[in-house]
Coordinates of C-alpha atoms in Angstrom, one line a residue:
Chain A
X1 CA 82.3 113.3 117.2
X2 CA 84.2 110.7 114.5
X3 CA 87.6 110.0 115.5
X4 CA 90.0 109.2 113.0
X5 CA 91.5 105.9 113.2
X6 CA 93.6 105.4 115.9
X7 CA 96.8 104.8 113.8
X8 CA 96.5 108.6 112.7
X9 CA 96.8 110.0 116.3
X10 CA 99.6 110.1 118.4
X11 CA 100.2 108.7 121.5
X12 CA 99.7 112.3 123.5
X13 CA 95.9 112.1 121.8
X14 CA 95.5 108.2 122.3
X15 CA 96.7 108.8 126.0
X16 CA 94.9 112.7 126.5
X17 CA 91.4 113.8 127.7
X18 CA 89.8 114.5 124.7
X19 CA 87.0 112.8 122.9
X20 CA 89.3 110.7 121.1
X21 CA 92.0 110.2 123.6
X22 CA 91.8 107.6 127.0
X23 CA 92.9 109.6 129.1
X24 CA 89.9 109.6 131.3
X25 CA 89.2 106.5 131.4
X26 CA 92.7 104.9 132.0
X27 CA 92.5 107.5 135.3
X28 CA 89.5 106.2 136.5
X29 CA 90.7 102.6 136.5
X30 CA 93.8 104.0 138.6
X31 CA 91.3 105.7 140.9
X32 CA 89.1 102.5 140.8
X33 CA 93.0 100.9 141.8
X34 CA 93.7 102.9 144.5
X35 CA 90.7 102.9 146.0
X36 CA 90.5 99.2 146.3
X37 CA 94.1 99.1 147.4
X38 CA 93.4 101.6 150.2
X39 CA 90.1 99.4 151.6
X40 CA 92.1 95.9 150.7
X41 CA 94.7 97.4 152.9
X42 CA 93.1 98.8 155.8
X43 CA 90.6 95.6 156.0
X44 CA 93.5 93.7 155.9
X45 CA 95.8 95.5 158.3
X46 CA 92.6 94.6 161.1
X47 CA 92.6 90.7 160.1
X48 CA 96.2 91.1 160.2
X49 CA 96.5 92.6 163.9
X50 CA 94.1 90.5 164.9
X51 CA 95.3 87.5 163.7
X52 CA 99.3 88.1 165.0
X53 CA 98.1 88.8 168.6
X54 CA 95.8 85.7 167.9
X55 CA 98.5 83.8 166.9
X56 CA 100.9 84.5 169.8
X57 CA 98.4 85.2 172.8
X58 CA 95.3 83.4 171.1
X59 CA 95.2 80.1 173.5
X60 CA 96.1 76.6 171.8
X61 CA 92.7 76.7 169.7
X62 CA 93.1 80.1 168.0
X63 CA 96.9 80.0 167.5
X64 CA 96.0 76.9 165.5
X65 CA 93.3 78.2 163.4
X66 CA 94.8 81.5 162.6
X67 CA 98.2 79.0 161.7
X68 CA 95.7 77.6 159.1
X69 CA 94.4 80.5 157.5
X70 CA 97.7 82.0 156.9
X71 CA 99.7 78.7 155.4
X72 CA 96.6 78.4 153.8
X73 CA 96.0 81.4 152.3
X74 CA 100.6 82.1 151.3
X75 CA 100.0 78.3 149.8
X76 CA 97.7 79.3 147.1
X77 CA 98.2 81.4 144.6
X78 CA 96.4 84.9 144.5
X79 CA 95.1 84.4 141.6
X80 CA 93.2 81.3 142.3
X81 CA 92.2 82.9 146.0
X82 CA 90.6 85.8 144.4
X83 CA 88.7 83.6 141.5
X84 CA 87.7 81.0 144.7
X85 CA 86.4 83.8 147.0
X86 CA 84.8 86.2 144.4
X87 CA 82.4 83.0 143.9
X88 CA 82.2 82.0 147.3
X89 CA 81.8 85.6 149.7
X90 CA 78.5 86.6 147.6
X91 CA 77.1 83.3 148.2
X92 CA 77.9 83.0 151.9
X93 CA 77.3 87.0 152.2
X94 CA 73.4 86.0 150.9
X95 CA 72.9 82.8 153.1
X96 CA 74.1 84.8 156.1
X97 CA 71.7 87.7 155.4
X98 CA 68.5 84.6 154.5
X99 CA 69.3 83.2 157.6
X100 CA 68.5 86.3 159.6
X101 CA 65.5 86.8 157.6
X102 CA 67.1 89.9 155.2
X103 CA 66.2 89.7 151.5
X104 CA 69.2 88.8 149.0
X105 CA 71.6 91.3 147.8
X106 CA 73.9 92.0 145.4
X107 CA 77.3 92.5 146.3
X108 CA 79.1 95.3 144.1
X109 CA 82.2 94.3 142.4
X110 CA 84.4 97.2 144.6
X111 CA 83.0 95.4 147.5
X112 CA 83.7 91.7 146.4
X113 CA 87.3 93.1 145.2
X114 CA 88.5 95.1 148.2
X115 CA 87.0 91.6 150.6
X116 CA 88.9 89.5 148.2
X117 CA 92.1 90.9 148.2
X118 CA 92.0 91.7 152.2
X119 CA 92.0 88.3 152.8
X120 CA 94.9 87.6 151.1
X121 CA 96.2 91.1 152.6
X122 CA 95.2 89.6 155.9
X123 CA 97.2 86.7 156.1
X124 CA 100.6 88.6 154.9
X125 CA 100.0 91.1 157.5
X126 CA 99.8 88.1 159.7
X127 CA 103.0 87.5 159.2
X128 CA 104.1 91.0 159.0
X129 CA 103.2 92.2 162.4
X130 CA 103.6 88.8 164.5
X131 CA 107.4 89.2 163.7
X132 CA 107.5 92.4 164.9
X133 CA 106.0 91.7 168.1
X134 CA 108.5 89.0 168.8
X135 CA 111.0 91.4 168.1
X136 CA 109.8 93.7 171.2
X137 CA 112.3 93.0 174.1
X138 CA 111.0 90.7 176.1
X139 CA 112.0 92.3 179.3
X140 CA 110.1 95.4 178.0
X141 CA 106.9 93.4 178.3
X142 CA 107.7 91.6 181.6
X143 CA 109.2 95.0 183.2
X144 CA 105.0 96.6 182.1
X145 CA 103.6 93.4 183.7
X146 CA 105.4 93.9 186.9
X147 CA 104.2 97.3 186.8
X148 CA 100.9 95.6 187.4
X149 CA 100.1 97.0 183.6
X150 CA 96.5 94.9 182.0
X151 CA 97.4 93.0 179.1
X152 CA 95.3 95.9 176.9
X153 CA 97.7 98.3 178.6
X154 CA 100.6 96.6 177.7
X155 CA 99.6 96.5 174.5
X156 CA 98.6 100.0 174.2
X157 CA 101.4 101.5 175.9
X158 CA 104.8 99.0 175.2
X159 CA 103.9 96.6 172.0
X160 CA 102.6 99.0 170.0
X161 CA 105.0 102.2 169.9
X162 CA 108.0 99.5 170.3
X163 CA 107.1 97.3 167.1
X164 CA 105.9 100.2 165.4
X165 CA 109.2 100.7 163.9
X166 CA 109.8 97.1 162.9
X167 CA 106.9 96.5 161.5
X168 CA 107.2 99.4 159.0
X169 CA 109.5 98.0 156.1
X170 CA 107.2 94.8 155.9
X171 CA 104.1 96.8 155.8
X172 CA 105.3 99.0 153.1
X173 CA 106.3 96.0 151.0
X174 CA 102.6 94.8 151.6
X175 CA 101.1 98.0 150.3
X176 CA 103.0 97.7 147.3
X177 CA 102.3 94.5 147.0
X178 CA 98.4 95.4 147.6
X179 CA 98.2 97.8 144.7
X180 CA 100.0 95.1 142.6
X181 CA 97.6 92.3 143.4
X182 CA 94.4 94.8 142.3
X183 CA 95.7 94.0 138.3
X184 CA 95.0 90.5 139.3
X185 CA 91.1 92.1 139.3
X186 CA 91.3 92.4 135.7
X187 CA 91.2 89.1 135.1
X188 CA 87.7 88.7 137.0
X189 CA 86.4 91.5 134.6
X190 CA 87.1 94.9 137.2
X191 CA 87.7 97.9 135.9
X192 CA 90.5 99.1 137.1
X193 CA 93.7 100.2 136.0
X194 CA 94.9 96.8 134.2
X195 CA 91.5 96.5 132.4
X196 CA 91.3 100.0 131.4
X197 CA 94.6 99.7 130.0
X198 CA 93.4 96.3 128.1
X199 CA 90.0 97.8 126.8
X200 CA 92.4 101.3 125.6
X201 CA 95.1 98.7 123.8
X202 CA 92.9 96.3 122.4
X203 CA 90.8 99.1 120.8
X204 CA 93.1 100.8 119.0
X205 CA 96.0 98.5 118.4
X206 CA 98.7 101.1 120.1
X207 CA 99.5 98.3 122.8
X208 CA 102.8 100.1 123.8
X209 CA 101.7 103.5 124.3
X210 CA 98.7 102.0 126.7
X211 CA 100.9 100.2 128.7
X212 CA 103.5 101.9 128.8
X213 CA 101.6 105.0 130.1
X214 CA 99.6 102.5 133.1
X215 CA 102.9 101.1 133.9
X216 CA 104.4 104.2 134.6
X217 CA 101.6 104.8 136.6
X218 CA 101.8 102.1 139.1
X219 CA 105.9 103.0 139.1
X220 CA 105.2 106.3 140.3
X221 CA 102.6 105.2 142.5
X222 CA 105.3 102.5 144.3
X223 CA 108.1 105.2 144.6
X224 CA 106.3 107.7 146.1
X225 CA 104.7 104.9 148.5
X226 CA 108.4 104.1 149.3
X227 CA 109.2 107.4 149.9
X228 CA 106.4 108.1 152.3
X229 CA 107.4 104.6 154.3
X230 CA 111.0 105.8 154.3
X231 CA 109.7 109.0 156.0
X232 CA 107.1 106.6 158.3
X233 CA 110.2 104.2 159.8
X234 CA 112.5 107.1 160.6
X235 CA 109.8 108.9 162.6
X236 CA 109.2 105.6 163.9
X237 CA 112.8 104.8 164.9
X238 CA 113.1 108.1 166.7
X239 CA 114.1 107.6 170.1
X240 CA 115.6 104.2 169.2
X241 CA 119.1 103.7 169.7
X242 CA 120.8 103.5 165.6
X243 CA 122.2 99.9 165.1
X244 CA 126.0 100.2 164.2
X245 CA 126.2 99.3 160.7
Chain X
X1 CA 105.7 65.0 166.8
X2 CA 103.1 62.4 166.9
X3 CA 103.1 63.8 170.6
X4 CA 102.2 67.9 169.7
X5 CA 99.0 66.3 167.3
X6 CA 97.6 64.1 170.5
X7 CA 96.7 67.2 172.3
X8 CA 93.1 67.4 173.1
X9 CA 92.1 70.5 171.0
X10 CA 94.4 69.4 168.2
X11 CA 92.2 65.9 168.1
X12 CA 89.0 67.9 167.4
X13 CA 90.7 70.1 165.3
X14 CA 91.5 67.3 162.9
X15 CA 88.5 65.3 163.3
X16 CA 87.0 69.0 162.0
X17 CA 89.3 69.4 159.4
X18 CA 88.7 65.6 158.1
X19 CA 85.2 65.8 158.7
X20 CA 85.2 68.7 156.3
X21 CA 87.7 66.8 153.8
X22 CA 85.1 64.0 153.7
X23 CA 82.0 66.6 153.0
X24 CA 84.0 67.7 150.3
X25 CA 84.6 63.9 148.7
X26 CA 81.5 63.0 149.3
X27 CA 78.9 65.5 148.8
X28 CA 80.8 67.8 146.2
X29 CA 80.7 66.9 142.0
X30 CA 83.9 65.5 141.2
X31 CA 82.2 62.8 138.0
X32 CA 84.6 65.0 135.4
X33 CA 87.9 63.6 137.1
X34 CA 87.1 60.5 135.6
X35 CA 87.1 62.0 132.1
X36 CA 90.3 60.8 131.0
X37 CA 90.3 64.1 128.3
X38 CA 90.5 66.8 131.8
X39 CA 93.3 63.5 133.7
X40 CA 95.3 64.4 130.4
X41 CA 95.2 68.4 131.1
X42 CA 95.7 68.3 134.0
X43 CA 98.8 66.3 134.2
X44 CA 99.8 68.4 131.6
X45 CA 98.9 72.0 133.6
X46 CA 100.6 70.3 136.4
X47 CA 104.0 69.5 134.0
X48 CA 104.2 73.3 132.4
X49 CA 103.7 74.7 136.1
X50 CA 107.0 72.9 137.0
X51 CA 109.1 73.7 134.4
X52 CA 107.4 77.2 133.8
X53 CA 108.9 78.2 137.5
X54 CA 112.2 76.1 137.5
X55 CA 113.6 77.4 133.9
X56 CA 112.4 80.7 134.6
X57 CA 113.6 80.7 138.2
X58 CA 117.1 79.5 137.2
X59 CA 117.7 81.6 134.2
X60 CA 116.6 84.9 136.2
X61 CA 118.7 83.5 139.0
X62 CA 121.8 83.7 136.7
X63 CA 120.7 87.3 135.0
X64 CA 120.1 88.1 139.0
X65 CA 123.9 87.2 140.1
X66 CA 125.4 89.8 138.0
X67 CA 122.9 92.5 137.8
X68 CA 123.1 92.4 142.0
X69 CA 127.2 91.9 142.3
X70 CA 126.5 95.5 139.7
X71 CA 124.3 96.9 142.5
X72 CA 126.8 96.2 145.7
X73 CA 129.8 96.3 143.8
X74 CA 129.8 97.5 140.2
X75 CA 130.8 101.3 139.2
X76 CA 128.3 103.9 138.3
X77 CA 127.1 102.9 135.0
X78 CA 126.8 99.6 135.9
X79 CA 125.0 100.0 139.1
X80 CA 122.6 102.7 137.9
X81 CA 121.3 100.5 134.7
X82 CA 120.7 97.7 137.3
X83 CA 119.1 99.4 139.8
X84 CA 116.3 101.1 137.6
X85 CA 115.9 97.7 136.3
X86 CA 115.2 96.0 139.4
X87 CA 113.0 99.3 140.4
X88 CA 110.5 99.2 137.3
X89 CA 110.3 94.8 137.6
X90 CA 109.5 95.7 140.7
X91 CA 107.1 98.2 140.9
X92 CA 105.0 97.5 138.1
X93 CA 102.5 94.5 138.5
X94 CA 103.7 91.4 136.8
X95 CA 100.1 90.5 134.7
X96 CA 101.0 94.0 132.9
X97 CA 104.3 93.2 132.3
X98 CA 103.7 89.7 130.7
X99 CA 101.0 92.0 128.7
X100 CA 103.3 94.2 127.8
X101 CA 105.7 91.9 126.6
X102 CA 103.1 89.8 124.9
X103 CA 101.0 92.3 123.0
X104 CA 103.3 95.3 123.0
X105 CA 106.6 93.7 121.8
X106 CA 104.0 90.8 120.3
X107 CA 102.1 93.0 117.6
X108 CA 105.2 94.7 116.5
X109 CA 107.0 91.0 115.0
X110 CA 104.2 90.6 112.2
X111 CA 105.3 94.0 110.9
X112 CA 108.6 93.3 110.4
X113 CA 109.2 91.3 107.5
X114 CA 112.6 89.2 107.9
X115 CA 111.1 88.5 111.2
X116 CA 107.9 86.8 109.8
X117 CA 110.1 85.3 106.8
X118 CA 112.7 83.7 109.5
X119 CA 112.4 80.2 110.6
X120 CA 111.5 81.7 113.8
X121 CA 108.9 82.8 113.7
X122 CA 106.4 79.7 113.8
X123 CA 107.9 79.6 117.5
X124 CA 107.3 83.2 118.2
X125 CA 103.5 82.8 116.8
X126 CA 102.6 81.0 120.1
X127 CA 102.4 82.9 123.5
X128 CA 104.7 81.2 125.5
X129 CA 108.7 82.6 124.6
X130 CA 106.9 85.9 125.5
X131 CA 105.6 84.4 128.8
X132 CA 109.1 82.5 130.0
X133 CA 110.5 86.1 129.6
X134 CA 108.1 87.9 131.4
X135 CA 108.7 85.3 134.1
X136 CA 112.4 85.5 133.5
X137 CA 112.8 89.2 133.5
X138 CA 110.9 89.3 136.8
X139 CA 112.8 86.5 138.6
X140 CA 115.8 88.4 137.8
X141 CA 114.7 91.4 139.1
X142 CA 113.0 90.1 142.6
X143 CA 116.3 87.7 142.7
X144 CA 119.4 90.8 141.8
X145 CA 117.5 92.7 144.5
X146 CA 118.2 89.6 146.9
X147 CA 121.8 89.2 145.8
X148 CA 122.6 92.5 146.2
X149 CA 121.9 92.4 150.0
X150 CA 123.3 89.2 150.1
X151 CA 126.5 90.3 148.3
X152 CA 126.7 93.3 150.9
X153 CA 125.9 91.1 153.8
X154 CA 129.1 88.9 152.9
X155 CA 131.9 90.5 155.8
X156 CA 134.5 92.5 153.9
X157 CA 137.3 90.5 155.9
X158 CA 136.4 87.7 154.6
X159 CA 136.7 89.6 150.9
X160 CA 140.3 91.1 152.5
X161 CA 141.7 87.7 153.9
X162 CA 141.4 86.1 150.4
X163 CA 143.1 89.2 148.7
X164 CA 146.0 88.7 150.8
X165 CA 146.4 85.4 150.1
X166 CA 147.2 86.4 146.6
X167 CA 143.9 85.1 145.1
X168 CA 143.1 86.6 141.7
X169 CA 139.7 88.8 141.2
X170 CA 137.3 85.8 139.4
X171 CA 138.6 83.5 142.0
X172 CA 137.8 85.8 145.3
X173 CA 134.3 85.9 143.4
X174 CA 133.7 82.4 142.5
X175 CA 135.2 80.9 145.6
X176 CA 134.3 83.0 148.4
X177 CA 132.0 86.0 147.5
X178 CA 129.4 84.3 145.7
X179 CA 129.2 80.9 148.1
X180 CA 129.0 83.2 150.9
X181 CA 126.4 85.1 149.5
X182 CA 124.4 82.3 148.4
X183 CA 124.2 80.7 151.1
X184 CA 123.1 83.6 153.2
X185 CA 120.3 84.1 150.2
X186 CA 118.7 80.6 150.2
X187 CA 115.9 80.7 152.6
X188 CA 115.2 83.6 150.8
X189 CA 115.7 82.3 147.5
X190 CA 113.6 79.2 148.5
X191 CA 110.3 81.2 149.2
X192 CA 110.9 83.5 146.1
X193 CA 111.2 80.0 144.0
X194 CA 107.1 79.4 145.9
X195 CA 105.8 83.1 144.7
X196 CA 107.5 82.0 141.3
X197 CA 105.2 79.1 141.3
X198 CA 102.5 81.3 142.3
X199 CA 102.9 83.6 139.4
X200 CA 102.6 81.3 136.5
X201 CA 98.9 81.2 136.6
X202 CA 98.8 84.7 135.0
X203 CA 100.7 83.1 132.2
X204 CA 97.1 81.8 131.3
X205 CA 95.6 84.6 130.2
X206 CA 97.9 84.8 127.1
X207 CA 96.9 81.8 125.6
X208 CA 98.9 79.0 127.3
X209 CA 97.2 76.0 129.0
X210 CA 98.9 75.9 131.9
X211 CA 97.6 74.4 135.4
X212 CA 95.3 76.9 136.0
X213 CA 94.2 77.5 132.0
X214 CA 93.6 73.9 132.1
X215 CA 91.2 74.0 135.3
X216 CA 89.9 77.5 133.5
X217 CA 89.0 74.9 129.8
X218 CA 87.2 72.4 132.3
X219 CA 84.7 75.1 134.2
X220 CA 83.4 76.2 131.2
X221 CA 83.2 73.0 129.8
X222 CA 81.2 71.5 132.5
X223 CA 79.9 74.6 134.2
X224 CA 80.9 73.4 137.3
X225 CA 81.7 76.5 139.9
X226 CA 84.1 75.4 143.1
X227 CA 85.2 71.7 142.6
X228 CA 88.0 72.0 140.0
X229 CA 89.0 75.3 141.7
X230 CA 89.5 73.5 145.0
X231 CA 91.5 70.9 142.8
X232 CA 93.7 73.5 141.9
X233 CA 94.1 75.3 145.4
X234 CA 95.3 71.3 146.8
X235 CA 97.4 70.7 144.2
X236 CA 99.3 74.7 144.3
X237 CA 99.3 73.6 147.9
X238 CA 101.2 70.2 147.3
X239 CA 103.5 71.9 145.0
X240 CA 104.6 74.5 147.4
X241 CA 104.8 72.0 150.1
X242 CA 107.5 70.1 147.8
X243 CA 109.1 73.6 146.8
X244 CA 109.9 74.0 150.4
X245 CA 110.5 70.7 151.3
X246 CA 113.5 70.6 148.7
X247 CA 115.2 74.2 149.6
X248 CA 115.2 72.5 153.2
X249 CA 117.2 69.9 152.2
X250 CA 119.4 72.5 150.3
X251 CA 120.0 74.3 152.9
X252 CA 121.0 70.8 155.0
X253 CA 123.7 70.0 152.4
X254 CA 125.5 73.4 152.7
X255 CA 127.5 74.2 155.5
X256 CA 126.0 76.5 157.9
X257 CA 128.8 77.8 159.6
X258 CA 128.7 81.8 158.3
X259 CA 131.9 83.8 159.8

């Protein structure tokens, strides 16, 4: 089918699903987004647990490395990380599988982005959840040890439910910050939201519908995530005695 | 502190760490530093970095006192304006906004014709008044969202004592609401000021040579994959150190003492 030129149709047919409008394609960057956000996230939620108990019960080696990685990593900016690593994990991904005698692959983009952006994730998460387990009550901890709790049983049953709750807000502010940092994908040619939004605009020279329209997107996307945390702390902080404010 | 780096582990750790440094010196390609064409752009990327983050940080800092006082103290239609401001800067990502700003509001100038006859417009051909307002529009809203707690966290008897002393409204603000408030913002502030820094690269990819366009100009020149990009990460790194180093001393020179 012949579209007419773009300056002929409005912005419900430049933005809609029909053969002249972008509609699907400007969804399927934001599912490509939110996908990539979800598996940045979780990867980095795992480096990020990991690295807080490492970084307060590591030993004097391991507190020291994981220091690194997060000065490091909040030192540079994303930008730069995600153009450094999307060149660097392939490579070392392949020389790890040679060594061991597999054949050379190639890493899909999704898979290079959602890696990418964990890292980063990773070291904020750091952060994140290593001040809320110094907030945990000390006593709380010692009173589980003298139970004759195992550190994994301390863990399990008193650091985890307590700092549950005070680890929430920073969490949600990563998560929002994670489905921010995927537009930073664009710029290593990823087609997600950002990009679709580019290609749409640049094709048919209505620049404010297009990004309008994505922005709006990632707006409603960050309210109903801070909605959803706001409903995640309280059920958190049930049980907990209210602070007097 | 010479004391905490002579433990054993932390020897190794920085023999490894040097040992690694020196790979890097020695066995990497660094021949096209000594072009004196990529000394000049850098030196120049380094220079719009800087004042990239400090203009734009300190305009959007003073946009970001009012619009906050609006949000913790300001009536209705005041507050409400503010607050979906700060809401859409900052839940949208900032590369889109900058596009926005630079294509959307951009392509609509040439059609306007006592825009393009004005003396202006030779300065709003190039891409950068479009990128210090992207970064200026999102200081301010990152910054009022910072004042507003800040402004709140200030204790009301403080705000009471001064109005019985007979002080006037502007002078209860300017002498102890807003030094209160700033103070208790700082450290805040001060690592706000680094993600500042750490946002101008995105300024690159509407046509300004900035730091990291700069570093961008010299890979494709010389085809060269990880050297100038570990360039940049060191000198990001040294710039943040010196970000942090100076809101340190800030925060030494202003009385600590909060009631």
């Amino acid at each position: 089918m012949i579209c007419p030129s773009a300056s002929q149709l409005s912005s419900l047919a430049l933005l809609g699903f029909g053969d002249c409008g972008w509609g699907a394609v400007l969804l399927a960057g934001f599912v490509n987004s939110l996908l990539i956000a979800i598996g940045a996230y979780a990867l980095g939620f795992i480096i990020g647990i990991t690295g807080a108990f490492g970084k307060l019960y590591g030993g004097p080696v391991g507190r020291d490395l994981w220091a690194s990685y997060t000065t490091l990593v909040r030192a540079v900016p994303e930008l730069v990380l995600i153009l450094i690593l999307y060149y660097a994990v392939p490579g070392l991904i392949n020389e790890m599988l040679v060594s061991i005698g597999h054949g050379r692959i190639d890493l899909p983009q999704f898979v290079t982005g959602i890696i990418v952006l964990s890292v980063v994730q990773g070291a904020y998460q750091t952060e994140v959840l290593r001040g809320a387990i110094i907030a945990v009550p000390q006593g709380q901890i010692q009173a589980a040890r003298a139970m004759g709790m195992s550190p994994a049983q301390v863990a399990r049953r008193v650091i985890f439910p307590l700092m549950t709750a005070n680890a929430v807000p920073g969490l949600g502010n990563q998560w929002l910050n994670a489905t921010k940092d995927t537009a930073l994908l664009a710029v290593i040619g990823f087609a997600e939201l950002s990009k679709a939004t580019y290609l749409a605009s640049s094709a048919t020279k209505a620049f404010f519908t297009f990004y309008s329209a994505s922005m709006l997107l990632y707006l409603i996307m960050s309210l109903i995530s801070i909605y959803f945390f706001g409903r995640i702390e309280k059920w958190a902080r049930k049980g907990q005695r209210s602070s007097a404010r | 502190m010479t004391k905490s780096l002579l433990k054993p582990h932390r020897v190794v750790l920085i023999f490894l760490c040097v040992a690694i440094i020196a790979y890097c010196i020695l066995a990497l390609n660094w021949s096209w530093l000594a072009d004196p064409e990529y000394q000049m752009l850098i030196v120049k990327g380094v220079w719009w970095a800087i004042w990239l983050t400090a203009l734009t940080m300190g305009v959007g800092m003073m946009l970001a006192l009012p619009i906050g006082l609006a949000q913790a103290a300001g009536p209705w239609y005041l507050s409400w304006p503010s607050r979906i401001f700060c809401t859409v800067i900052r839940g949208t990502p900032l590369l889109m906004q900058i596009w926005l700003i630079y294509y959307g509001v951009g392509s609509l100038f040439p059609s306007v014709p006592w825009i393009r006859d004005s003396s202006l417009w030779p300065l709003l051909r190039q891409g950068w008044p479009y990128a210090v307002l992207a970064l200026t529009l999102s200081a301010a809203g990152y910054e009022a969202e910072v004042m507003r707690g800040a402004f709140r966290s200030v204790p009301h008897g403080q705000l009471e004592a001064a109005k019985a002393m007979g002080m006037p409204r502007f002078a209860i603000l300017y002498r102890i609401w807003m030094p209160q408030a700033l103070r208790r913002a700082l450290t805040t502030i001060g690592g706000d000021t680094v993600l500042q820094l750490k946002a101008t690269p995105l300024v690159s990819t509407v046509t300004i040579m900035e730091l990291y366009g700069a570093i961008r100009k010299i890979r494709s020149d010389t085809l060269i994959i990880y050297e100038p990009l570990l360039l940049l990460a060191v000198i990001y790194m040294a710039m943040t150190g010196v970000i942090v180093m100076f809101f340190r001393w800030l925060e030494r020179q202003t009385p600590v003492r909060l009631a």
